[in-house]
Coordinates of C-alpha atoms in Angstrom, one line a residue:
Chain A
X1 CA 6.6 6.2 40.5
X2 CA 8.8 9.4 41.2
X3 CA 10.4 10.9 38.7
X4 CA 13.8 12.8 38.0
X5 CA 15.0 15.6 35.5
X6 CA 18.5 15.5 34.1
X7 CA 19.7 17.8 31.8
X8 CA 20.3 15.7 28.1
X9 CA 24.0 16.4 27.8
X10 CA 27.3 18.0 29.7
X11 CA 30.6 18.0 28.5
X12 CA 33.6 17.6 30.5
X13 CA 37.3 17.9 29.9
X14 CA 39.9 15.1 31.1
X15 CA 40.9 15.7 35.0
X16 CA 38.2 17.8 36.0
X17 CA 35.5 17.7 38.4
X18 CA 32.1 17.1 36.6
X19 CA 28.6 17.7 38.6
X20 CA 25.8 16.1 37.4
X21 CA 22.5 17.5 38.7
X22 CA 19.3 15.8 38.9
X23 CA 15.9 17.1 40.4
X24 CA 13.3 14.1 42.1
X25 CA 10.8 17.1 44.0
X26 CA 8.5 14.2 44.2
X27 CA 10.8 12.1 46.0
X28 CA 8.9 10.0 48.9
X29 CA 10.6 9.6 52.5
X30 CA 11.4 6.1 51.0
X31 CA 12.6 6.3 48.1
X32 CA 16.7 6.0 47.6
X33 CA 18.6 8.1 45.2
X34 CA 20.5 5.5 42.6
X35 CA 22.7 6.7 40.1
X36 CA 23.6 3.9 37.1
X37 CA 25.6 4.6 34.0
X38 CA 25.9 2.9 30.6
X39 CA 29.3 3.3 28.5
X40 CA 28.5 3.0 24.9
X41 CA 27.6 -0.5 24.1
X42 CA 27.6 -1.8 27.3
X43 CA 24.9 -2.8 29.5
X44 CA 24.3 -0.4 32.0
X45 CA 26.1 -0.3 35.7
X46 CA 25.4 0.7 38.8
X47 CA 27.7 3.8 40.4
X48 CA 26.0 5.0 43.9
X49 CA 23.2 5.2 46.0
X50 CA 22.0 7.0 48.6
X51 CA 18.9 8.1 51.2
X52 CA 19.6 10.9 52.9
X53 CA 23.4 11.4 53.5
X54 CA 25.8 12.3 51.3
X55 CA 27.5 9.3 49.8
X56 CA 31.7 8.6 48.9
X57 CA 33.1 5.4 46.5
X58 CA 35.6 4.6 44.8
X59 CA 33.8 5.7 41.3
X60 CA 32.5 9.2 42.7
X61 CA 30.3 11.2 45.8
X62 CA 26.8 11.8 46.0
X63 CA 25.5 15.0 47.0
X64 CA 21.9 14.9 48.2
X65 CA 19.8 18.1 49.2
X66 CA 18.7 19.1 52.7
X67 CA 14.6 18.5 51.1
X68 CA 15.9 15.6 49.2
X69 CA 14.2 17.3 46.2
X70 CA 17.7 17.0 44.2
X71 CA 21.1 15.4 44.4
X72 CA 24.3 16.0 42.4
X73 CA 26.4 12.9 41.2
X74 CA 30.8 14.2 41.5
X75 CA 33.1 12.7 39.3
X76 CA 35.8 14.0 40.9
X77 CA 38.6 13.5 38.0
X78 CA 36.7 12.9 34.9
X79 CA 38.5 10.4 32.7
X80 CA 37.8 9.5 28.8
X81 CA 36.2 6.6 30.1
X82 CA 33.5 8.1 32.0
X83 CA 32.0 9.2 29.1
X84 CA 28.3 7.9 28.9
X85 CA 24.9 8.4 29.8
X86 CA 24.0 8.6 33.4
X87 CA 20.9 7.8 35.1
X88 CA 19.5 9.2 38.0
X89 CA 16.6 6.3 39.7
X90 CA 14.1 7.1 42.3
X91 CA 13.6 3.4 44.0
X92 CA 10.8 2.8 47.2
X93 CA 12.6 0.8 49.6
X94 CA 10.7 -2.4 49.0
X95 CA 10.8 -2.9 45.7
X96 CA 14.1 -3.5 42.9
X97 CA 12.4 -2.3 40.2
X98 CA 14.4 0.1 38.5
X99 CA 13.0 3.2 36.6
X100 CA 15.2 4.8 34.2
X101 CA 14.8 8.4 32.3
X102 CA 16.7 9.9 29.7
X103 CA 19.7 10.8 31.6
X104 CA 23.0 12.9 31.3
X105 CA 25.2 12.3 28.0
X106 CA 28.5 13.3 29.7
X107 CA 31.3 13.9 26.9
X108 CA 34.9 14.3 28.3
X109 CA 37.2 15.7 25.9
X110 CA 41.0 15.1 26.4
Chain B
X1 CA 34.2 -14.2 34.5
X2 CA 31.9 -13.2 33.4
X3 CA 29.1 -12.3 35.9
X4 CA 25.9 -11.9 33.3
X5 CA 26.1 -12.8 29.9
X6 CA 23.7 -13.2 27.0
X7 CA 23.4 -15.0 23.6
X8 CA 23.6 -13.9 21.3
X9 CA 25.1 -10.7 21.1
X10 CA 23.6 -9.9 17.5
X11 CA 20.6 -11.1 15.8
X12 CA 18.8 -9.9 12.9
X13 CA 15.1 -12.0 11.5
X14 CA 12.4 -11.3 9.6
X15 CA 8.9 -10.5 10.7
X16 CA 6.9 -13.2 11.8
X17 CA 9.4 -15.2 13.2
X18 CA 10.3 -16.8 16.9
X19 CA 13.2 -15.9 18.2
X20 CA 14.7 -16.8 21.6
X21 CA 17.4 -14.7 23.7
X22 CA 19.5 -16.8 26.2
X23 CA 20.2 -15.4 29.5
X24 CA 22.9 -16.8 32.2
X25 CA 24.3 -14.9 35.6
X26 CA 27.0 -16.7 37.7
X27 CA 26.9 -14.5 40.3
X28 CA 24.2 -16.8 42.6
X29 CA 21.7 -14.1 42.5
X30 CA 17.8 -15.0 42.8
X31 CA 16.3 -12.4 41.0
X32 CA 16.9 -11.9 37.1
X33 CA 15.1 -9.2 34.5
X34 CA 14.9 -8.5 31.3
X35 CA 14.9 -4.7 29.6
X36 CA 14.5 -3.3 26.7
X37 CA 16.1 -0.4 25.2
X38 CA 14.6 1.5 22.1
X39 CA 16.1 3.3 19.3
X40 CA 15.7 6.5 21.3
X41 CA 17.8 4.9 24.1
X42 CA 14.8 4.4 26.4
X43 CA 15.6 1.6 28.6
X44 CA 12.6 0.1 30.2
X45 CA 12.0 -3.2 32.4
X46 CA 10.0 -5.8 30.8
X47 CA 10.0 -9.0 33.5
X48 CA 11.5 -9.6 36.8
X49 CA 11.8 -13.4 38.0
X50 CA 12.9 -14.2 41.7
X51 CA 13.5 -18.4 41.7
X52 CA 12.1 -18.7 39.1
X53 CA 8.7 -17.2 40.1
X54 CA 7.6 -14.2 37.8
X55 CA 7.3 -11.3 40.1
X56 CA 7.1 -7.8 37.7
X57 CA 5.8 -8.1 34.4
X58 CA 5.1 -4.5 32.9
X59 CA 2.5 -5.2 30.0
X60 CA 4.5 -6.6 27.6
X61 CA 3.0 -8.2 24.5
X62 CA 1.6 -11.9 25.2
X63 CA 4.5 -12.7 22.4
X64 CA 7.2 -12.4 24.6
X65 CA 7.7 -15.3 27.4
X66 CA 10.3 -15.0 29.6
X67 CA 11.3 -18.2 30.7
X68 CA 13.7 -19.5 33.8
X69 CA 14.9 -23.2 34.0
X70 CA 16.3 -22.6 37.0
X71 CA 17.9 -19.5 38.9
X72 CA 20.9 -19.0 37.2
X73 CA 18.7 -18.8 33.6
X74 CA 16.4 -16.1 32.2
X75 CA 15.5 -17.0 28.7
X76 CA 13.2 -14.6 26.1
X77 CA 11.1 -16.3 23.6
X78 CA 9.6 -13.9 21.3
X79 CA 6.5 -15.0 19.2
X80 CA 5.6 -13.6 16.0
X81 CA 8.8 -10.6 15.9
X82 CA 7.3 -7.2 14.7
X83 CA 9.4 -4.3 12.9
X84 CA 8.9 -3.2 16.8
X85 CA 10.5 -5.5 18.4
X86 CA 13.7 -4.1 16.9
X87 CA 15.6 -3.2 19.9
X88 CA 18.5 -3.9 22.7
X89 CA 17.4 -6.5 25.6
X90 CA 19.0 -6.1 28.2
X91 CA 19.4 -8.9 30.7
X92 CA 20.1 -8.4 34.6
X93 CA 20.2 -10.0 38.1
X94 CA 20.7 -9.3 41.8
X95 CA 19.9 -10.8 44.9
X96 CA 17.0 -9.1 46.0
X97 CA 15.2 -11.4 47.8
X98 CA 11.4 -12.4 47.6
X99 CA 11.1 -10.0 50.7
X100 CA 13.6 -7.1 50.5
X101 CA 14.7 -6.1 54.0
X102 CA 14.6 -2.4 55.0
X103 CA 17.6 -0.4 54.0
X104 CA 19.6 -3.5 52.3
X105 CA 20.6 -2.2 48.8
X106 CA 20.4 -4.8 46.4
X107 CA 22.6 -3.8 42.8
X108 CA 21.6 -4.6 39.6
X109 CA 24.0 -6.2 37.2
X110 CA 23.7 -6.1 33.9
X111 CA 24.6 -8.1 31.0
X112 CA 26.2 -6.8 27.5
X113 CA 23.1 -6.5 25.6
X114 CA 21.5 -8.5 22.3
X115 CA 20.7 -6.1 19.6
X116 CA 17.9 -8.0 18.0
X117 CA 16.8 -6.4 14.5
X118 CA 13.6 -7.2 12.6
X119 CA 13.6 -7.1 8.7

């Protein structure tokens, strides 16, 4: 299974952009680029995905690398209630089975 | 509504004892999973089900049985509860398919979470 690095923590304040980074060099051709988040004390959810373009939603964009060795997760107005961890998956195309690291704390002060 | 929801939120036992965690998703999905999350906030899969057939089971104790009485219900039955087993199960679904089709993104949702604690 691929794996990603995310730093352990970034801090935020309310209204700005926040850019979280996360590295997958082992990526495979297949493998999509899923980003889920868990508020505190809540399950976790899922925010965006994406293969090899860039991605837009109504939560935030995806940035992904020419190589596809990294991607960058843009929250483009950080709130209070985006703080949480976030989680950066590597998933093969045929399979649901999630893999989740230690993600990004993100704190978002007011 | 809500989509994935688990009982019971809390639950705290002594060692040696069977517990059972109670799973339900009204959201018509045929796939359901179970996580668990650690005291270091590891959160790892321990079961997958698709219509009630168990597809991913990542060696997890013989104690714990998953169980699904149909596709709406996951249930966890956990033998024999070890200070270990102390933990948050997480419960999930989605409608991946017994054969995923190329390039169809399937989302997991998740359910709140049942902090089981072992005494």
């Amino acid at each position: 299974d691929a794996k990603t690095t995310q730093p352990n923590s970034m801090e935020s304040n309310e209204e700005e952009p926040v850019h979280l980074p996360c590295n997958h060099s082992t990526i495979s051709g297949t493998d999509y680029i899923h980003w889920y988040r868990q508020l505190p004390s809540q399950g976790p959810e899922y925010v965006i995905h994406g293969l090899t373009s860039n991605v837009n939603n109504r939560m935030a964009s995806l940035a992904i690398a020419e190589d596809r060795k990294s991607s960058t997760l843009i929250l483009h107005r950080a709130t209070l209630r985006d703080a949480a961890v976030y989680y950066c998956i590597l998933r093969g195309h045929n399979t649901d089975k999630l893999i989740f690291g230690t993600g990004t704390r993100l704190q978002v002060f007011p | 509504d809500t989509a994935v929801s688990q009982t019971p939120k809390y639950l705290v036992t002594q060692m040696g004892n069977d517990k059972s965690i109670k799973c339900e998703q009204n959201l018509g999905h045929d796939t359901m999973y179970w996580y668990k999350q650690d005291s270091k906030k590891f959160l790892k899969i321990m079961f997958s089900y698709n219509n009630k057939e168990l597809i991913i089971n990542e060696t997890v104790p013989n104690r714990f049985s998953p169980k699904s009485p149909d596709k709406a219900h996951l249930n966890l039955h956990i033998n024999s509860l070890e200070l270990g087993d102390s933990a948050v199960y997480f419960c999930a679904s989605s409608q991946f398919p017994s054969r995923a089709l190329p390039g169809v993104f399937y989302e997991q949702y998740f359910g709140p979470g049942t902090r089981l604690t072992v005494t």
